[in-house]
Coordinates of C-alpha atoms in Angstrom, one line a residue:
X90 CA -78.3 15.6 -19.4
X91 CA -80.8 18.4 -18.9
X92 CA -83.7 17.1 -16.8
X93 CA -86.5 19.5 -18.3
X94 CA -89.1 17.5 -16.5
X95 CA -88.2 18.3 -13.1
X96 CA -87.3 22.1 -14.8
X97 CA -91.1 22.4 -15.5
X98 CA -92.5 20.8 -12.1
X99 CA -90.5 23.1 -9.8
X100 CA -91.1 26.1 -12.0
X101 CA -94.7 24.7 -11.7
X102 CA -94.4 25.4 -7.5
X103 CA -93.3 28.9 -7.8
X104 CA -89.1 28.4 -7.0
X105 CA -87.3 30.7 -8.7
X106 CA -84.5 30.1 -11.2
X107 CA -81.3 30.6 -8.9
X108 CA -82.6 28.3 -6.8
X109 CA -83.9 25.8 -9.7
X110 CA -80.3 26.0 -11.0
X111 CA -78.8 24.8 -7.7
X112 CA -81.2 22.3 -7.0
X113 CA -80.5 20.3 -10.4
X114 CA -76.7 21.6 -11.0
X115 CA -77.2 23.4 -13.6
X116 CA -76.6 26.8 -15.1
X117 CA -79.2 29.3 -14.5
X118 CA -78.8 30.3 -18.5
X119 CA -79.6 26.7 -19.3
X120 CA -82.8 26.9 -16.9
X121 CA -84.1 30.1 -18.6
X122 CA -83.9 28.8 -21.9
X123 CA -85.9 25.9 -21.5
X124 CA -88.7 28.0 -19.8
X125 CA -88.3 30.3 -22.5
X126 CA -88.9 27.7 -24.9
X127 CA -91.5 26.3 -22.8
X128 CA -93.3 29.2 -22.9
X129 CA -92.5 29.7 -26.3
X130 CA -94.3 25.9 -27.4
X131 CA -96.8 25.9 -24.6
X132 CA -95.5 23.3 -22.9
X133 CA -96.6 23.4 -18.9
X134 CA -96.9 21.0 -16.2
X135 CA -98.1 19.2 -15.4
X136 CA -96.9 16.5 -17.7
X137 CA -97.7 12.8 -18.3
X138 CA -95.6 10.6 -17.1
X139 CA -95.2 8.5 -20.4
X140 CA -93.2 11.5 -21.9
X141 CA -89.8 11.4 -21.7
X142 CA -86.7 14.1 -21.1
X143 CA -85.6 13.2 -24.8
X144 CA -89.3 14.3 -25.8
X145 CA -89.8 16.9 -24.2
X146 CA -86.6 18.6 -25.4
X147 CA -87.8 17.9 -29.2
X148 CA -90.8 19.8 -28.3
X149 CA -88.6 22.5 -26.9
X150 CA -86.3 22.7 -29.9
X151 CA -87.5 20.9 -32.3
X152 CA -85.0 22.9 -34.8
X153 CA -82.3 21.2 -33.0
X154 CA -83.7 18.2 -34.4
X155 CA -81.3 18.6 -37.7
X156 CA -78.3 18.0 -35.3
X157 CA -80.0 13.8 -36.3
X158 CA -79.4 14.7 -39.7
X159 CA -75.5 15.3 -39.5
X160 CA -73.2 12.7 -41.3
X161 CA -71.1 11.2 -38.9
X162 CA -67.2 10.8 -40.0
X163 CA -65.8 7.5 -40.9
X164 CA -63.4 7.2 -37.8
X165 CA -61.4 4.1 -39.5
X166 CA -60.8 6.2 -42.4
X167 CA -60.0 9.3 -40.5
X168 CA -57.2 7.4 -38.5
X169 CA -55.8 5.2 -41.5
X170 CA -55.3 8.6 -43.2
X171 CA -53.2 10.3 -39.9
X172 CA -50.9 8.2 -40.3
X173 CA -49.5 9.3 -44.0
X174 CA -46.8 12.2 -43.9
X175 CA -48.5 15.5 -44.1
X176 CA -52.4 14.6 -43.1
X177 CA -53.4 16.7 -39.9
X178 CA -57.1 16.5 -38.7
X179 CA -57.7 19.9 -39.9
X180 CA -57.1 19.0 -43.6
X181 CA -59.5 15.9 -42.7
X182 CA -62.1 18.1 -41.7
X183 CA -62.3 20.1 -45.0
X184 CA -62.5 16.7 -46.8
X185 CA -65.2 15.7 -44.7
X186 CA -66.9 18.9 -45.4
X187 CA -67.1 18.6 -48.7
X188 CA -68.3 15.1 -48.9
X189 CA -71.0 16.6 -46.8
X190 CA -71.7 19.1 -49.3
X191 CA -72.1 16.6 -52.3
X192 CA -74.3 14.3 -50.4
X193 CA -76.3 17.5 -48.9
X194 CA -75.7 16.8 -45.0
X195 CA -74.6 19.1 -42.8
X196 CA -71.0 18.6 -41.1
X197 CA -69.9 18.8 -37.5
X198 CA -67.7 21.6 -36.4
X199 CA -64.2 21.1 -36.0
X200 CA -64.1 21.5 -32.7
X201 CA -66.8 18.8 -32.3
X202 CA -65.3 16.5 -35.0
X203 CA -61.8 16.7 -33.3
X204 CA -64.1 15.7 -30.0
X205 CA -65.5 12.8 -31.5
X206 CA -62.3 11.4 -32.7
X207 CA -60.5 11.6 -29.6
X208 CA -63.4 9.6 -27.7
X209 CA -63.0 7.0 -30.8
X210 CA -59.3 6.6 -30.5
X211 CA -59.7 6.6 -26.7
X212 CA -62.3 3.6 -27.0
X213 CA -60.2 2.0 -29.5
X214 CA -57.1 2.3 -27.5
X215 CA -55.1 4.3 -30.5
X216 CA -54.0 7.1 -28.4
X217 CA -50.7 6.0 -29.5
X218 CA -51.6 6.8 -33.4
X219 CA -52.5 10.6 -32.4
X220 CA -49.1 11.4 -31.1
X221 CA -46.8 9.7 -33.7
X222 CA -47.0 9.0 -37.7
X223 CA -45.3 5.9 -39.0
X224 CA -42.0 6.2 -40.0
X225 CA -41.5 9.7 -39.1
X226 CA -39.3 9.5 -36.2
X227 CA -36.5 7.4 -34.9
X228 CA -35.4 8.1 -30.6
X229 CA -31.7 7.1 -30.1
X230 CA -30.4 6.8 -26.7
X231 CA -27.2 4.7 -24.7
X232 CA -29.1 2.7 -21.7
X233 CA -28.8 3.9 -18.5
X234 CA -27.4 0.8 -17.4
X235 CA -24.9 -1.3 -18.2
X236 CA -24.0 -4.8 -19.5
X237 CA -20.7 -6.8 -18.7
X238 CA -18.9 -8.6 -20.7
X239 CA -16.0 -11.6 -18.4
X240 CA -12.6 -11.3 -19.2
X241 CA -11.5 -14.8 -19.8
X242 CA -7.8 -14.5 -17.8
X243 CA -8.6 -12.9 -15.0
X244 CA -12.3 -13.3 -14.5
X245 CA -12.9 -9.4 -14.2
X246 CA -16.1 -7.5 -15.2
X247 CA -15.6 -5.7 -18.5
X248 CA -18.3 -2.5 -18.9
X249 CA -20.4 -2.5 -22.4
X250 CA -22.6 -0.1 -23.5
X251 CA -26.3 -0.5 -24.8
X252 CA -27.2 1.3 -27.3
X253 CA -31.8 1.6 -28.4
X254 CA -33.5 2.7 -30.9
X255 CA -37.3 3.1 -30.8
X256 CA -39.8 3.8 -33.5
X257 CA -42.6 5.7 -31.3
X258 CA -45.7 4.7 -33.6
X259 CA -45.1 0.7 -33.3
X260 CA -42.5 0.9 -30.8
X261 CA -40.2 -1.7 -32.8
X262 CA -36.8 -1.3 -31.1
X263 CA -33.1 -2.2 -31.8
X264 CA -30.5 -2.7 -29.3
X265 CA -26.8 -3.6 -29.5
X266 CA -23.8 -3.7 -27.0
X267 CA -20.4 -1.6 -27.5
X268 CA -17.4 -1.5 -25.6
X269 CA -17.6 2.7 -25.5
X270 CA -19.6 5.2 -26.6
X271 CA -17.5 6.9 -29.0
X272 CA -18.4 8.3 -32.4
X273 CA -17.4 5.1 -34.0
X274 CA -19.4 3.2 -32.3
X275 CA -22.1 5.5 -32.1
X276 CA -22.1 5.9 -36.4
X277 CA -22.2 1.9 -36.7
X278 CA -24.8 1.9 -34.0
X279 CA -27.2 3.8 -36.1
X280 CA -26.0 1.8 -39.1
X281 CA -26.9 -1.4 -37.9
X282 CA -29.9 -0.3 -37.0
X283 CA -31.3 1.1 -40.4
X284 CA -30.2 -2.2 -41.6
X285 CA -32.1 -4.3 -39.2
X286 CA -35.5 -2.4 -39.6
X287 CA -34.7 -2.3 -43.7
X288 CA -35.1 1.3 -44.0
X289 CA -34.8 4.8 -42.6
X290 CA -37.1 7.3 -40.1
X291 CA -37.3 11.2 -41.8
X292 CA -36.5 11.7 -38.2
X293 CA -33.8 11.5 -36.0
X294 CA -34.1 12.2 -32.7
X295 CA -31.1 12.0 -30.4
X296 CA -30.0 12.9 -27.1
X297 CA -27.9 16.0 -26.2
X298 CA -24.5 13.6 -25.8
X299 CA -21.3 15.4 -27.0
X300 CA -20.6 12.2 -28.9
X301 CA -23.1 13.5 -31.8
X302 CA -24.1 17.3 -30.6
X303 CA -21.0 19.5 -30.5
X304 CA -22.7 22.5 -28.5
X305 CA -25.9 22.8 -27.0
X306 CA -28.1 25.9 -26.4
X307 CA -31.6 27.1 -25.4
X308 CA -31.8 28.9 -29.4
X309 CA -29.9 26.0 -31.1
X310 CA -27.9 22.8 -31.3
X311 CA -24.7 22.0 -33.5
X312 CA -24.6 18.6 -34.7
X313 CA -21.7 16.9 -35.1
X314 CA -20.1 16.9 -38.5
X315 CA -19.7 13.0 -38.7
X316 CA -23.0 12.6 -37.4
X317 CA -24.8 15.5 -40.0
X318 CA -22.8 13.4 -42.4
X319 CA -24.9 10.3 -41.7
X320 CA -27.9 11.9 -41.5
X321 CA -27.4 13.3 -45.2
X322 CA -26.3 10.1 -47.0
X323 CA -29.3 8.1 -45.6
X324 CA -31.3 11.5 -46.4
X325 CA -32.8 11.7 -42.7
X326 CA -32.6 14.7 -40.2
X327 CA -31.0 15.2 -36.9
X328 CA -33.4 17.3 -34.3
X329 CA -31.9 17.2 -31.1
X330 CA -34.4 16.5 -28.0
X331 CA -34.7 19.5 -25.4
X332 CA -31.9 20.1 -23.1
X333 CA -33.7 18.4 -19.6
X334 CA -36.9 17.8 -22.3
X335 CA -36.8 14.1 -21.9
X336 CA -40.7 14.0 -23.8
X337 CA -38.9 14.8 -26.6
X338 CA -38.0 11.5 -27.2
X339 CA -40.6 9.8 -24.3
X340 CA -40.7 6.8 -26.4
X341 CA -36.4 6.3 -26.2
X342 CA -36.7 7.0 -22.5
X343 CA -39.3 4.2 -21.9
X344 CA -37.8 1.6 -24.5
X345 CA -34.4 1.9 -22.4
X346 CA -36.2 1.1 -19.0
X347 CA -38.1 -1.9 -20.5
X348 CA -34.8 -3.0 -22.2
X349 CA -33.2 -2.6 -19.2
X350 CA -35.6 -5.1 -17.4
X351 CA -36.2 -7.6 -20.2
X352 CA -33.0 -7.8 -22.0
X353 CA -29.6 -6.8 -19.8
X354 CA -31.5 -8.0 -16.7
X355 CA -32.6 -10.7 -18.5
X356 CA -28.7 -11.9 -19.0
X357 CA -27.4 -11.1 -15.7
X358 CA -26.7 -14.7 -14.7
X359 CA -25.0 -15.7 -17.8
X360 CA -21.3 -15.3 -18.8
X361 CA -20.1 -13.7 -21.8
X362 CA -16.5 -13.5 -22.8
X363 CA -16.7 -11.7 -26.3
X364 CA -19.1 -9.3 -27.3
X365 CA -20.6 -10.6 -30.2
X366 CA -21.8 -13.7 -28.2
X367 CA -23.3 -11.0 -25.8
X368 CA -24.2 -9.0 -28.7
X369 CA -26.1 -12.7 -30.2
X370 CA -28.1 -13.0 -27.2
X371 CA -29.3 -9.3 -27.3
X372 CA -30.5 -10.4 -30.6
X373 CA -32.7 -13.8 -29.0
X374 CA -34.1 -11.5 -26.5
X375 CA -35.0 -8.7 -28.5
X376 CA -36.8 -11.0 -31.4
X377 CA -39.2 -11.8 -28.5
X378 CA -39.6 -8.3 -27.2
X379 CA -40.8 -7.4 -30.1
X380 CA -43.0 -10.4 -30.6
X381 CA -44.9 -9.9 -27.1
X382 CA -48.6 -9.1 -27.8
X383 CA -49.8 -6.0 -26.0
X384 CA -51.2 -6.1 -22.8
X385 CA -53.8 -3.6 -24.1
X386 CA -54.8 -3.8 -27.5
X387 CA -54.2 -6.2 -30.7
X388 CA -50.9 -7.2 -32.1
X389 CA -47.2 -6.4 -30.7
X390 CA -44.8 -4.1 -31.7
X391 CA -43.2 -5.7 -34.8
X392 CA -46.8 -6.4 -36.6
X393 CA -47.5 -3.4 -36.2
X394 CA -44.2 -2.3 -37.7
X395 CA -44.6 -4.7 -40.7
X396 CA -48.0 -4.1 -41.4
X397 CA -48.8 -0.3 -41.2
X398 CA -45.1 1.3 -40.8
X399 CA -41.9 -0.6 -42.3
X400 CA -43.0 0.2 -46.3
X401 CA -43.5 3.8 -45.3
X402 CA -39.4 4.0 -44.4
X403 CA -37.1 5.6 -46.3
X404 CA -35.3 3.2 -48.8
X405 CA -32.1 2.3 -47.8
X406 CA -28.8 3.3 -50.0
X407 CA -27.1 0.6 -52.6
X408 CA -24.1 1.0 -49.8
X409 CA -23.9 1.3 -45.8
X410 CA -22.4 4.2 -44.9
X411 CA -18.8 4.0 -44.9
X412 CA -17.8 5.2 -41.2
X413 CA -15.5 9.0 -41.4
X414 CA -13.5 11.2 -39.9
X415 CA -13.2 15.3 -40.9
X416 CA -10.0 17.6 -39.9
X417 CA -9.3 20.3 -41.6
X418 CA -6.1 21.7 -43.6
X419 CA -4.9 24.7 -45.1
X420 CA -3.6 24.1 -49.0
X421 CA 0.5 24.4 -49.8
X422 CA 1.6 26.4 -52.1
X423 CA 2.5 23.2 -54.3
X424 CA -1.8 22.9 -54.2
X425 CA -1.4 19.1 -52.1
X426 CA -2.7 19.0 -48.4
X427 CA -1.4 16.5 -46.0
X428 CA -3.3 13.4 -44.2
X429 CA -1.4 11.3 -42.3
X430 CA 2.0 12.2 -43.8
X431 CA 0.6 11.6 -47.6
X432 CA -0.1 14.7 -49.8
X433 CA -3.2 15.2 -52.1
X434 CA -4.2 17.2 -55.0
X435 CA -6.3 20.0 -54.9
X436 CA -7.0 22.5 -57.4
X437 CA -4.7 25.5 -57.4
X438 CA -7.2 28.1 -56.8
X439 CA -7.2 26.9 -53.4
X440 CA -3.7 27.8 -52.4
X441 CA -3.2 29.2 -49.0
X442 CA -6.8 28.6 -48.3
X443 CA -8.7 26.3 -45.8
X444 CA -10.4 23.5 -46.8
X445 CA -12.4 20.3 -44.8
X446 CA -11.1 17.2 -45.2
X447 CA -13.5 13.9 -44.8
X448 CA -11.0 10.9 -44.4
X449 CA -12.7 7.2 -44.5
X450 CA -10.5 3.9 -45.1
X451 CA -10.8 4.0 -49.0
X452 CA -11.7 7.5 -49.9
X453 CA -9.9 11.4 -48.9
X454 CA -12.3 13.9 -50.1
X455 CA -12.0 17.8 -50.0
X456 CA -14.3 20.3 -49.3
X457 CA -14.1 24.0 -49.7
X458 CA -17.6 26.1 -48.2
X459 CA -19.1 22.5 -48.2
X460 CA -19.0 21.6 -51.9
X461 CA -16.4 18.9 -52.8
X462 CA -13.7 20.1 -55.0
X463 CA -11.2 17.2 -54.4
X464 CA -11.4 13.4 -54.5
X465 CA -8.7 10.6 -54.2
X466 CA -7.9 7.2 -53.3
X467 CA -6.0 6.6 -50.0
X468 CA -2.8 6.0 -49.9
X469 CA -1.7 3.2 -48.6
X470 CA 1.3 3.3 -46.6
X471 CA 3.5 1.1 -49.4
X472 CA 3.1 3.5 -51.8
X473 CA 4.1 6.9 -53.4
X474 CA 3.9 9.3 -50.4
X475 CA 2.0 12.0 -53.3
X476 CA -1.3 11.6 -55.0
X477 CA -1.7 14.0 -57.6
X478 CA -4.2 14.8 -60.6
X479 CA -3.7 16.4 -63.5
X480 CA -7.3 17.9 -63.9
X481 CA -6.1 20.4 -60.9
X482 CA -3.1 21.3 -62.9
X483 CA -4.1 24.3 -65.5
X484 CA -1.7 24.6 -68.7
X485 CA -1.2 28.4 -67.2
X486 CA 0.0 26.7 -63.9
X487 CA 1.9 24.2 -65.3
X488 CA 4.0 26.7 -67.1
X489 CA 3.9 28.7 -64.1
X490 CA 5.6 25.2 -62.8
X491 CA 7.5 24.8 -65.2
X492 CA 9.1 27.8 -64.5
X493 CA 9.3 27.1 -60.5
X494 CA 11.1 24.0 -61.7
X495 CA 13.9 26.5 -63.6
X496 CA 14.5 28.6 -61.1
X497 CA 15.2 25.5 -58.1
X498 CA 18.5 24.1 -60.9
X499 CA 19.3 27.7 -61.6
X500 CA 19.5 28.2 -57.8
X501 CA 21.2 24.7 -57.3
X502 CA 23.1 25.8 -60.4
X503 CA 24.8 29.0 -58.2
X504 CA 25.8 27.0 -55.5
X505 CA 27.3 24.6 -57.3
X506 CA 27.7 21.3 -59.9
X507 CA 27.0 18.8 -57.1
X508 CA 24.2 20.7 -55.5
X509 CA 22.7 21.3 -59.4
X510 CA 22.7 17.6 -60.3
X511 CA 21.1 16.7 -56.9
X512 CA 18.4 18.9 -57.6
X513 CA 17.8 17.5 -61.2
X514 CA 18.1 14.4 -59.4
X515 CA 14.9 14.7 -56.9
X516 CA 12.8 16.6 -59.8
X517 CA 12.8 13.5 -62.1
X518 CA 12.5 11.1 -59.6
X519 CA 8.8 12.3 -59.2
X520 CA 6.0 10.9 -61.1
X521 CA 4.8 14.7 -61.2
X522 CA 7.7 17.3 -61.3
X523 CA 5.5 19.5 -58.6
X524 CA 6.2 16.6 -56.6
X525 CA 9.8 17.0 -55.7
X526 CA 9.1 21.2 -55.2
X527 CA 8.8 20.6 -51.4
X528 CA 12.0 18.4 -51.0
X529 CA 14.0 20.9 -53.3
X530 CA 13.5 24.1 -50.8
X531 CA 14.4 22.3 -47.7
X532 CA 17.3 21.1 -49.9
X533 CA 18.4 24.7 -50.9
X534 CA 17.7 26.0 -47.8
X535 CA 21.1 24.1 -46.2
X536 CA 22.6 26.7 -47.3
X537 CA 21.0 29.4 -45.5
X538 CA 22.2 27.5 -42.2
X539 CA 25.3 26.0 -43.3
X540 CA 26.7 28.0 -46.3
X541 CA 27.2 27.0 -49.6
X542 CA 30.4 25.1 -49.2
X543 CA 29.2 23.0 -47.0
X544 CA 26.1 22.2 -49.1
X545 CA 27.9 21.3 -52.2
X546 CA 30.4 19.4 -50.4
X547 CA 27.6 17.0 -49.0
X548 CA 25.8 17.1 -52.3
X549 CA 29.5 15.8 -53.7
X550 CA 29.9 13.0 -51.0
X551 CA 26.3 12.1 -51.2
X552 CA 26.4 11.3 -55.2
X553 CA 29.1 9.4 -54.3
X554 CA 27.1 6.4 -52.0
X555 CA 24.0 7.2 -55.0
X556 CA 22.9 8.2 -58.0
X557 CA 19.6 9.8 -56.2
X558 CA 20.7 11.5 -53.1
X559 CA 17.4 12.5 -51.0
X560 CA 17.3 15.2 -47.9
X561 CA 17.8 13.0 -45.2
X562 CA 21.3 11.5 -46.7
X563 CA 22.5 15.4 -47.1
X564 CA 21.2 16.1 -43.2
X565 CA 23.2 12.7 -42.0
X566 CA 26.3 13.5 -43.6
X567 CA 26.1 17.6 -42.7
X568 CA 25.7 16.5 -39.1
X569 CA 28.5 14.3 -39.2
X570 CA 31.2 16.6 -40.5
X571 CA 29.6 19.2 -38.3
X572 CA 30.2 16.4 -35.3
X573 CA 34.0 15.8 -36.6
X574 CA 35.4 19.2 -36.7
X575 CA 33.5 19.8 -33.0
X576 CA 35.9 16.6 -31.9
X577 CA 39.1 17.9 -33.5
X578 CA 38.4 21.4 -32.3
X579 CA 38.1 19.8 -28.7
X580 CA 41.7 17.6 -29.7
X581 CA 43.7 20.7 -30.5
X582 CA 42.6 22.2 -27.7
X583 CA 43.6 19.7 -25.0
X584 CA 47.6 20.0 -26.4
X585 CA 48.2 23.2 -28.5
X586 CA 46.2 25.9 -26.2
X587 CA 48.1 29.0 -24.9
X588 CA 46.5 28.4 -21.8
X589 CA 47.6 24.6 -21.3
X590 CA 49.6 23.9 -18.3
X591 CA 52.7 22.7 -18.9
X592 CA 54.9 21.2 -16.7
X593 CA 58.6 19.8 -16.2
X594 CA 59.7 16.0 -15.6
X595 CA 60.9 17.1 -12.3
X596 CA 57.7 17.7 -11.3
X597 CA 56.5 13.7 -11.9
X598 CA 60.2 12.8 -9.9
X599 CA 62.4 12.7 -13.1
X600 CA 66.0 14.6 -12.9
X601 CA 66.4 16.8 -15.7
X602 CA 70.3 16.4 -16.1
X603 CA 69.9 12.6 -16.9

């Protein structure tokens, strides 16, 4: 504080100002403004002793004296309100402002407002709360360190994998063991999760791990399509942290090291031989992490999360996420696609185009430029190999079909009877004529290899053992004729070649008068 007392007595003695503004540290403007003002109200030295600084400077500047008459912000309110979505200290200040205005008070500056508010959260010990807004973010991260699981034969250590997840403003964290860190594992991970806090962060904030970033770059990240896939059904975000930005996600980095401490180094001296045992005791110790008060101020992290964060989570779909896989596949020209050797539907159009495929245990969906234009039940492995709709079959390319269908018996037709009444054969055998098209070109295209004697002559013998011949039978019996005349050839040669050697019974000790 400005000591204008001692100002006034050593102007009184003659010093100058430079030397008045070393003596009492301050700034040489600051001295010739109070003997400015001084000179200004008459005030001189010397002074009585029963007036004090805070007098003497309303004597000074008495029109500094308003400064009293400034409405001083309601800090509780100002820091409830921080924490909705959207509410900056800026758009505080304009509110503030205006409530001034109506009660005819005059406001602080911003700059000083934002002053004052950071000495009341530093006093209240809410520097937390400035940083963070409930429910925003969520920091995902594996643990540094590992936990071990015993195998129960040979008494080895078996590695496991800790996966945390921190919300920053309470610091409520979940943790779970896995046997690796792959995609699976890292999709239920996060599942689990948003079921144990009973909602979902508008945030996600992961690590730079290949398992849920595919590339990584200073301009840009590119999320995983499994893991993007997540984000959208449980209508969260995925912003990468920094590469070698660990403050990105400070509070992930500081959960794993206290996890570390109270939870896996909490465990080290007991045995586990499964992992959901290990997985229950993770559970026992993080119910009382999150129950520990706080060294520093009121509460512990899951109060906080129940009483000022957990409603302010996103609501939580009917269904968990059902854990998938995408590849991608170029459509036939019979409009299927093939997943693990079973064929699906998709509308014509697509033909000879390229199309992502999202495979889960139920479901196949198809996507062309990211909108779905394909949707089927898997098949399981029991049942027809085809799954085909009708609403991707057009009358125009039915006929179209139709007429596909025509020319495979005309072209079975040519080669022969046999061959004709095969193809027939194959085409109603199908639930869906379009069905059989595949099967009836590497049929008919025998003959391109072998001739069309040969293929009607296995289409004859085939008919013969049943009534529905299918490719493989025609390939089994092609190979073995093709196999017999290759033995007989070898036969004939062995005894009828011109360039046998032939030779006498003299030569094996016979006499040839006898």
């Amino acid at each position: 504080m400005t000591n204008y007392k001692e100002i006034l007595r050593l102007f009184a003695q003659g010093i100058s100002q430079r030397d008045i503004a070393v003596s009492l540290s301050h700034s040489r403007n600051t001295i010739s403004k109070v003997l400015q003002a001084a000179k200004q109200h008459d005030v001189k030295w010397p002074i009585p002793e029963t007036i004090s600084n805070v007098e003497i400077k309303r004597r000074l500047f008495p029109v500094e004296e308003i400064r009293e008459e400034r409405r001083m912000p309601d800090f509780d309110y100002i820091h409830k309100e921080l924490s909705r979505s959207g509410v900056t200290l800026l758009l505080l200040w304009y509110e503030y402002c205006e409530k001034c205005s109506l009660n005819k008070t005059i406001p602080f500056h911003y700059t000083h407002f934002c002053r004052l508010y950071k000495q009341y959260a530093h006093q209240t010990k809410a520097t937390m709360r400035i940083q963070h807004k409930p429910a925003e973010k969520l920091e995902v991260d594996w643990a540094g360190q590992a936990a071990y699981l015993t195998n129960n034969i040979n008494g080895y250590p078996i590695k496991v994998y800790v996966f945390v997840a921190v919300l920053p403003y309470s610091g409520y964290t979940y943790v779970e063991a896995f046997l690796n860190m792959k995609m699976q594992n890292w999709i239920q991970a996060h599942i689990n999760c948003y079921e144990y806090m009973g909602g979902v962060a508008r945030i996600l904030v992961p690590d730079n791990l290949k398992t849920g970033i595919t590339q990584v770059s200073r301009s840009e990240s590119v999320i995983n399509k499994t893991y993007n896939d997540l984000a959208s059904y449980y209508g969260t975000v995925v912003i990468p942290a920094r590469v070698r930005h660990p403050k990105d996600k400070a509070s992930a980095e500081g959960a794993v090291g206290k996890i570390s401490t109270w939870i896996i180094a909490a465990l080290r001296n007991r045995q586990f031989f499964t992992l959901n045992d290990l997985n229950k005791a993770i559970k026992e110790k993080l119910k009382d992490f999150n129950t520990k008060p706080f060294q520093i101020k009121d509460g512990s992290r899951e109060s906080v999360f129940l009483q000022e964060e957990q409603e302010l989570l996103l609501p939580l779909p009917r269904e968990s996420y059902e854990i998938s896989t995408w590849s991608t596949a170029t459509v036939a020209y019979n409009y299927h696609i093939q997943v693990d050797k079973r064929y699906y539907s998709v509308p014509y159009e697509y033909i000879h185009q390229k199309v992502d495929v999202r495979i889960t245990d139920r479901m196949i969906e198809i996507y062309s430029q990211g909108e779905r234009i394909a949707l089927h039940q898997r098949i399981d492995k029991d049942n027809n190999r085809y799954q085909t709709s009708f609403k991707h079959m057009p009358k125009k390319h039915q006929e179209y079909h139709k007429w596909d269908a025509h020319r495979f018996i005309k072209w079975g037709q040519s080669i022969g009877p046999c061959t004709e009444k095969t193809i027939q054969s194959v085409l109603s055998s199908c639930s869906v004529e379009q069905q059989g098209y595949r099967t009836c070109m590497a049929i008919l295209s025998i003959e391109k290899k072998n001739g069309a004697e040969k293929l009607e002559n296995a289409c004859m013998r085939a008919l013969v053992y049943t009534p529905n011949p299918n490719l493989k039978i025609l390939k089994t019996i092609i190979k073995s004729d093709a196999q017999r005349i290759d033995n007989n050839h070898d036969k004939d040669n062995g005894s009828d070649s011109e360039y046998a050697i032939k030779r006498e019974s003299g030569y094996y000790g016979g006499n040839e008068n006898e």
